[in-house]
Amino acid sequence: MFKKLFGKKELEFFAPVTGKLVPLTEVSDPVFASFAMGDGFAVIPTTHEIYAPVSGTVVAVFPTKHAIGIKTPDGTEVLIHIGIDTVTLQGNGFKNFVDVGDEVTENSMIATVELALLQDKNIEATTMVIVTNQPTSRFMVAENHQNVNQGQLINLQKI
């Protein structure tokens, strides 16, 4: 946790899914690994339920069901992107539980993903949590390569 990470208030991130925490630089998609979308962290999931990593308002639910945007009360915009190249599935294997305008917390299940379907299609299930409107903010996750449980607080350190 890092005080004043993105402005006036402390922003807490929670693991959106149970799995292995990895830095964005190790994600196989170069767009995410290069921070082109923003900084954040990723979890290689071992369970299929995806929860909100922050509290806020849902501002985007992609038609392909693989990505959801949340805006926190302080204006931070967070993208939850489930899987690598999952847009090609056109929504197959995903179910969303939120709509634009819904209020969420880290206890809110926002989606599910069929991990077996992704594995059968040789698609990575790595789930990224990206801060999209703070392009100059960089941080590192203290617990990289550790197993995390859904809802676990992710310790961030600004670099």
Coordinates of N, CA and C in Angstrom, one line a residue:
M1 N 0.8 -1.2 0.0 CA 0.0 0.0 0.0 C 0.9 1.2 0.0
F2 N 0.5 2.3 -0.7 CA 1.4 3.5 -0.8 C 0.5 4.7 -0.6
K3 N 0.8 5.5 0.4 CA -0.1 6.7 0.6 C 0.2 7.7 -0.5
K4 N -0.9 8.3 -0.9 CA -0.9 9.4 -1.9 C -0.3 8.9 -3.2
L5 N -0.6 7.6 -3.5 CA 0.0 7.1 -4.8 C -0.5 7.8 -6.0
F6 N -1.8 8.2 -6.0 CA -2.3 8.8 -7.2 C -3.1 10.1 -6.8
G7 N -2.5 10.9 -6.0 CA -3.2 12.2 -5.6 C -3.5 12.3 -4.2
K8 N -4.7 12.8 -3.9 CA -5.1 13.2 -2.6 C -5.3 12.1 -1.6
K9 N -5.9 11.0 -2.1 CA -6.2 9.9 -1.3 C -5.4 8.6 -1.6
E10 N -5.3 7.8 -0.6 CA -4.6 6.5 -0.8 C -5.6 5.6 -1.7
L11 N -5.0 4.9 -2.7 CA -5.8 4.0 -3.5 C -5.3 2.6 -3.2
E12 N -6.2 1.8 -2.8 CA -5.9 0.4 -2.5 C -6.3 -0.5 -3.7
F13 N -5.4 -1.4 -4.1 CA -5.7 -2.4 -5.1 C -5.8 -3.8 -4.4
F14 N -6.8 -4.6 -4.9 CA -6.9 -5.9 -4.3 C -6.8 -6.9 -5.5
A15 N -6.3 -8.1 -5.1 CA -6.2 -9.1 -6.2 C -7.6 -9.4 -6.7
P16 N -7.7 -9.3 -8.1 CA -9.1 -9.6 -8.7 C -9.4 -11.1 -8.8
V17 N -8.4 -11.9 -8.6 CA -8.5 -13.3 -8.8 C -7.4 -14.1 -8.0
T18 N -7.7 -15.3 -7.6 CA -6.6 -16.1 -7.0 C -5.7 -16.6 -8.0
G19 N -4.4 -16.5 -7.7 CA -3.4 -17.0 -8.7 C -2.0 -16.5 -8.3
K20 N -1.1 -16.4 -9.3 CA 0.3 -16.0 -9.1 C 0.4 -14.5 -9.6
L21 N 0.9 -13.7 -8.7 CA 1.1 -12.3 -9.0 C 2.4 -12.1 -9.8
V22 N 2.3 -11.4 -11.0 CA 3.5 -11.1 -11.8 C 3.5 -9.6 -12.2
P23 N 4.7 -9.1 -12.4 CA 4.9 -7.8 -12.9 C 4.4 -7.7 -14.4
L24 N 4.0 -6.5 -14.8 CA 3.6 -6.3 -16.1 C 4.7 -6.6 -17.1
T25 N 5.9 -6.3 -16.7 CA 7.0 -6.5 -17.7 C 7.2 -8.0 -18.1
E26 N 6.5 -8.9 -17.3 CA 6.6 -10.3 -17.7 C 5.4 -10.8 -18.4
V27 N 4.4 -9.9 -18.7 CA 3.2 -10.3 -19.5 C 3.6 -10.5 -20.9
S28 N 3.1 -11.5 -21.6 CA 3.6 -11.8 -23.0 C 3.0 -10.8 -24.0
D29 N 2.1 -10.0 -23.7 CA 1.5 -9.0 -24.6 C 2.4 -7.7 -24.5
P30 N 3.1 -7.3 -25.6 CA 4.0 -6.2 -25.5 C 3.3 -4.8 -25.2
V31 N 2.0 -4.7 -25.5 CA 1.3 -3.5 -25.2 C 1.2 -3.3 -23.7
F32 N 0.9 -4.4 -23.0 CA 0.8 -4.3 -21.5 C 2.2 -4.2 -20.9
A33 N 3.1 -5.1 -21.4 CA 4.5 -5.2 -20.8 C 5.3 -3.9 -21.0
S34 N 5.0 -3.1 -22.0 CA 5.7 -1.8 -22.2 C 5.0 -0.6 -21.5
F35 N 4.0 -0.9 -20.8 CA 3.2 0.2 -20.1 C 2.5 1.1 -21.0
A36 N 2.3 0.7 -22.3 CA 1.6 1.6 -23.2 C 0.2 1.9 -22.8
M37 N -0.5 1.0 -22.1 CA -1.8 1.3 -21.6 C -1.8 2.0 -20.2
G38 N -0.6 1.9 -19.5 CA -0.5 2.4 -18.2 C 0.2 1.4 -17.3
D39 N 0.5 1.7 -16.1 CA 1.2 0.8 -15.2 C 0.1 0.0 -14.4
G40 N 0.6 -1.1 -13.8 CA -0.3 -2.0 -13.0 C 0.4 -3.2 -12.6
F41 N -0.4 -4.3 -12.6 CA 0.1 -5.6 -12.2 C -0.8 -6.7 -12.9
A42 N -0.3 -7.9 -12.8 CA -1.1 -9.0 -13.4 C -1.1 -10.2 -12.5
V43 N -2.1 -11.0 -12.7 CA -2.3 -12.2 -11.9 C -2.6 -13.3 -12.9
I44 N -1.8 -14.4 -12.8 CA -2.1 -15.6 -13.6 C -3.1 -16.4 -12.8
P45 N -4.4 -16.5 -13.2 CA -5.4 -17.0 -12.4 C -5.4 -18.5 -12.3
T46 N -5.9 -19.0 -11.1 CA -6.1 -20.4 -10.9 C -7.6 -20.7 -10.6
T47 N -8.4 -19.6 -10.5 CA -9.8 -19.7 -10.4 C -10.5 -18.9 -11.4
H48 N -11.8 -19.1 -11.6 CA -12.5 -18.4 -12.8 C -13.3 -17.2 -12.4
E49 N -13.4 -16.9 -11.1 CA -14.2 -15.7 -10.7 C -13.3 -14.5 -10.6
I50 N -13.7 -13.4 -11.3 CA -12.9 -12.1 -11.4 C -13.7 -11.1 -10.6
Y51 N -13.0 -10.5 -9.6 CA -13.6 -9.4 -8.7 C -13.0 -8.1 -9.0
A52 N -13.7 -7.0 -8.6 CA -13.2 -5.7 -8.8 C -11.9 -5.5 -8.0
P53 N -10.9 -5.0 -8.5 CA -9.6 -4.7 -7.8 C -9.6 -3.4 -7.0
V54 N -10.7 -2.6 -7.2 CA -10.8 -1.3 -6.6 C -12.3 -1.0 -6.4
S55 N -12.6 -0.1 -5.5 CA -14.0 0.4 -5.3 C -14.2 1.5 -6.3
G56 N -15.4 1.6 -6.9 CA -15.7 2.7 -7.8 C -16.9 2.4 -8.6
T57 N -17.0 3.1 -9.7 CA -18.2 3.0 -10.7 C -17.7 2.4 -11.9
V58 N -18.4 1.4 -12.4 CA -18.1 0.7 -13.7 C -18.4 1.8 -14.8
V59 N -17.3 2.0 -15.6 CA -17.5 3.0 -16.7 C -17.4 2.4 -18.1
A60 N -17.0 1.1 -18.1 CA -16.9 0.4 -19.4 C -17.0 -1.1 -19.2
V61 N -17.8 -1.7 -20.1 CA -17.9 -3.1 -20.2 C -17.8 -3.4 -21.6
F62 N -16.7 -4.0 -22.0 CA -16.4 -4.3 -23.4 C -17.4 -5.3 -24.0
P63 N -17.9 -5.1 -25.2 CA -18.9 -6.0 -25.8 C -18.3 -7.5 -25.9
T64 N -17.0 -7.6 -25.9 CA -16.4 -8.9 -26.0 C -16.2 -9.5 -24.6
K65 N -16.7 -8.8 -23.6 CA -16.7 -9.3 -22.2 C -15.4 -9.6 -21.5
H66 N -14.3 -9.3 -22.2 CA -13.0 -9.6 -21.6 C -12.3 -8.5 -20.9
A67 N -13.0 -7.3 -20.8 CA -12.4 -6.2 -20.2 C -13.5 -5.3 -19.6
I68 N -13.1 -4.7 -18.4 CA -14.1 -3.9 -17.7 C -13.3 -2.7 -17.1
G69 N -13.9 -1.5 -17.2 CA -13.2 -0.3 -16.7 C -14.0 0.2 -15.5
I70 N -13.2 0.6 -14.5 CA -13.8 1.2 -13.2 C -13.1 2.5 -12.9
K71 N -13.9 3.5 -12.5 CA -13.4 4.8 -12.1 C -13.6 4.9 -10.6
T72 N -12.5 5.2 -9.9 CA -12.5 5.3 -8.4 C -13.1 6.6 -8.0
P73 N -13.5 6.8 -6.8 CA -14.0 8.1 -6.4 C -13.1 9.3 -6.6
D74 N -11.8 9.0 -6.5 CA -10.8 10.1 -6.7 C -10.5 10.3 -8.2
G75 N -11.1 9.6 -9.1 CA -10.9 9.8 -10.6 C -9.9 8.9 -11.2
T76 N -9.3 8.0 -10.5 CA -8.4 7.0 -11.1 C -9.2 6.0 -11.9
E77 N -8.7 5.8 -13.2 CA -9.4 4.9 -14.1 C -8.6 3.6 -14.2
V78 N -9.3 2.5 -13.9 CA -8.6 1.2 -13.8 C -9.3 0.2 -14.8
L79 N -8.4 -0.4 -15.6 CA -8.9 -1.4 -16.6 C -8.6 -2.8 -16.1
I80 N -9.5 -3.7 -16.1 CA -9.3 -5.1 -15.8 C -9.4 -5.8 -17.1
H81 N -8.3 -6.4 -17.5 CA -8.3 -7.1 -18.9 C -8.0 -8.5 -18.6
I82 N -9.0 -9.4 -18.9 CA -8.9 -10.8 -18.6 C -8.3 -11.5 -19.8
G83 N -7.1 -12.0 -19.7 CA -6.4 -12.8 -20.7 C -5.7 -12.0 -21.7
I84 N -4.9 -12.8 -22.5 CA -4.1 -12.2 -23.6 C -4.7 -12.6 -24.9
D85 N -5.0 -11.6 -25.7 CA -5.7 -11.8 -27.0 C -7.0 -12.5 -26.9
T86 N -7.7 -12.3 -25.7 CA -9.0 -12.9 -25.5 C -10.1 -12.1 -26.3
V87 N -9.8 -11.0 -26.8 CA -10.8 -10.2 -27.7 C -11.2 -11.1 -28.9
T88 N -10.3 -12.0 -29.3 CA -10.6 -12.9 -30.5 C -11.7 -13.9 -30.2
L89 N -12.0 -14.1 -28.9 CA -13.0 -15.1 -28.5 C -14.4 -14.5 -28.7
Q90 N -14.5 -13.1 -28.9 CA -15.8 -12.5 -29.1 C -16.8 -12.7 -28.0
G91 N -16.3 -12.8 -26.8 CA -17.2 -13.0 -25.6 C -17.4 -14.5 -25.2
N92 N -17.0 -15.4 -26.1 CA -17.1 -16.8 -25.7 C -16.2 -17.1 -24.5
G93 N -16.8 -17.8 -23.5 CA -16.0 -18.2 -22.3 C -16.1 -17.1 -21.2
F94 N -16.8 -16.0 -21.4 CA -16.9 -15.0 -20.4 C -18.3 -14.7 -20.0
K95 N -18.5 -14.3 -18.8 CA -19.8 -13.8 -18.3 C -19.6 -12.6 -17.5
N96 N -20.3 -11.5 -17.8 CA -20.1 -10.3 -17.0 C -21.3 -10.2 -16.0
F97 N -21.0 -9.6 -14.8 CA -22.0 -9.5 -13.8 C -22.2 -8.0 -13.4
V98 N -21.7 -7.1 -14.2 CA -21.8 -5.7 -14.0 C -22.2 -5.0 -15.3
D99 N -22.8 -3.8 -15.1 CA -23.1 -2.9 -16.2 C -22.5 -1.5 -16.0
V100 N -22.4 -0.7 -17.0 CA -21.9 0.6 -16.8 C -22.9 1.3 -15.8
G101 N -22.3 2.0 -14.9 CA -23.0 2.7 -13.9 C -23.1 2.0 -12.5
D102 N -22.8 0.7 -12.5 CA -22.8 -0.1 -11.3 C -21.7 0.4 -10.4
E103 N -22.0 0.4 -9.1 CA -21.0 0.6 -8.0 C -20.4 -0.7 -7.6
V104 N -19.1 -0.8 -7.5 CA -18.4 -2.0 -7.1 C -17.4 -1.8 -6.0
T105 N -17.1 -2.9 -5.2 CA -16.0 -2.9 -4.3 C -15.2 -4.2 -4.5
E106 N -14.2 -4.4 -3.8 CA -13.4 -5.6 -3.9 C -14.1 -6.9 -3.6
N107 N -15.3 -6.7 -3.1 CA -16.2 -7.9 -2.8 C -17.2 -8.1 -4.0
S108 N -17.1 -7.4 -5.0 CA -18.0 -7.5 -6.1 C -17.5 -8.3 -7.2
M109 N -18.1 -9.5 -7.5 CA -17.7 -10.3 -8.6 C -18.2 -9.6 -9.9
I110 N -17.2 -9.3 -10.8 CA -17.5 -8.6 -12.0 C -17.6 -9.5 -13.3
A111 N -17.0 -10.7 -13.2 CA -17.0 -11.5 -14.4 C -16.5 -12.9 -14.0
T112 N -16.8 -13.9 -14.9 CA -16.2 -15.2 -14.8 C -15.6 -15.5 -16.2
V113 N -14.6 -16.4 -16.1 CA -13.9 -16.8 -17.4 C -13.7 -18.3 -17.3
E114 N -14.0 -18.9 -18.5 CA -13.8 -20.4 -18.6 C -12.4 -20.7 -18.9
L115 N -11.6 -21.0 -17.8 CA -10.2 -21.2 -17.9 C -9.9 -22.4 -18.8
A116 N -10.7 -23.5 -18.8 CA -10.5 -24.6 -19.6 C -10.6 -24.3 -21.1
L117 N -11.6 -23.4 -21.5 CA -11.7 -23.0 -22.9 C -10.5 -22.2 -23.3
L118 N -10.0 -21.3 -22.5 CA -8.8 -20.6 -22.9 C -7.6 -21.6 -23.0
Q119 N -7.5 -22.5 -22.1 CA -6.4 -23.5 -22.2 C -6.5 -24.3 -23.5
D120 N -7.8 -24.7 -23.8 CA -8.0 -25.5 -25.1 C -7.6 -24.7 -26.3
K121 N -7.8 -23.4 -26.3 CA -7.5 -22.6 -27.4 C -6.1 -22.0 -27.4
N122 N -5.3 -22.4 -26.4 CA -3.9 -22.0 -26.2 C -3.8 -20.5 -26.0
I123 N -4.8 -19.9 -25.2 CA -4.8 -18.5 -24.9 C -4.5 -18.3 -23.4
E124 N -3.6 -17.4 -23.1 CA -3.2 -17.1 -21.7 C -4.3 -16.5 -21.0
A125 N -4.5 -16.9 -19.7 CA -5.6 -16.3 -18.9 C -5.1 -15.1 -18.0
T126 N -3.8 -14.8 -18.2 CA -3.3 -13.7 -17.3 C -4.2 -12.5 -17.3
T127 N -4.5 -12.0 -16.1 CA -5.4 -10.9 -16.0 C -4.7 -9.7 -15.5
M128 N -4.8 -8.6 -16.3 CA -4.1 -7.4 -16.0 C -5.0 -6.4 -15.3
V129 N -4.4 -5.6 -14.3 CA -5.1 -4.5 -13.7 C -4.2 -3.3 -14.0
I130 N -4.8 -2.4 -14.8 CA -4.0 -1.2 -15.4 C -4.6 0.1 -15.0
V131 N -3.8 1.0 -14.5 CA -4.2 2.4 -14.3 C -4.0 3.1 -15.6
T132 N -5.1 3.5 -16.2 CA -5.1 4.0 -17.6 C -4.9 5.5 -17.7
N133 N -5.2 6.3 -16.6 CA -5.2 7.7 -16.7 C -4.1 8.4 -15.9
Q134 N -3.1 7.6 -15.5 CA -1.9 8.1 -14.8 C -0.7 7.7 -15.5
P135 N -0.4 8.1 -16.7 CA 0.7 7.5 -17.5 C 2.1 7.7 -17.0
T136 N 2.3 8.7 -16.1 CA 3.6 9.0 -15.6 C 3.8 8.3 -14.3
S137 N 2.8 7.7 -13.7 CA 2.9 7.0 -12.4 C 3.5 5.6 -12.7
R138 N 4.5 5.3 -11.9 CA 5.1 3.9 -12.0 C 5.2 3.4 -10.6
F139 N 4.9 2.1 -10.5 CA 5.0 1.5 -9.2 C 5.4 0.0 -9.4
M140 N 5.8 -0.6 -8.3 CA 6.2 -2.0 -8.3 C 5.4 -2.7 -7.3
V141 N 5.1 -4.0 -7.5 CA 4.4 -4.8 -6.6 C 5.4 -5.6 -5.7
A142 N 5.2 -5.4 -4.4 CA 6.2 -6.1 -3.5 C 6.2 -7.6 -3.5
E143 N 5.0 -8.2 -3.8 CA 4.8 -9.6 -3.7 C 5.0 -10.4 -5.1
N144 N 5.6 -9.8 -6.1 CA 5.7 -10.5 -7.4 C 6.2 -11.9 -7.2
H145 N 5.6 -12.8 -8.0 CA 5.8 -14.2 -8.1 C 5.3 -14.9 -6.9
Q146 N 4.5 -14.3 -6.1 CA 3.8 -15.0 -4.9 C 2.4 -15.4 -5.3
N147 N 1.9 -16.4 -4.6 CA 0.5 -16.7 -4.8 C -0.3 -15.7 -4.0
V148 N -1.4 -15.3 -4.6 CA -2.3 -14.3 -3.9 C -3.7 -14.9 -4.0
N149 N -4.5 -14.5 -3.0 CA -5.9 -14.9 -2.9 C -6.8 -13.7 -3.4
Q150 N -7.9 -14.0 -4.1 CA -8.8 -13.0 -4.5 C -9.1 -12.1 -3.2
G151 N -9.1 -10.8 -3.4 CA -9.4 -9.9 -2.4 C -8.3 -9.5 -1.5
Q152 N -7.1 -10.1 -1.7 CA -5.9 -9.8 -0.9 C -5.4 -8.4 -1.3
L153 N -5.1 -7.6 -0.3 CA -4.5 -6.3 -0.6 C -3.1 -6.5 -1.3
I154 N -2.9 -5.7 -2.4 CA -1.7 -5.8 -3.1 C -0.8 -4.6 -2.7
N155 N 0.4 -4.9 -2.2 CA 1.3 -3.8 -1.7 C 2.0 -3.2 -2.8
L156 N 1.7 -1.9 -3.0 CA 2.4 -1.1 -4.1 C 3.4 -0.2 -3.6
Q157 N 4.5 -0.1 -4.3 CA 5.6 0.9 -4.0 C 5.8 1.7 -5.2
K158 N 5.7 3.0 -5.0 CA 6.0 4.0 -6.1 C 7.5 3.9 -6.4
I159 N 7.8 3.9 -7.7 CA 9.2 4.0 -8.1 C 9.5 5.2 -9.0

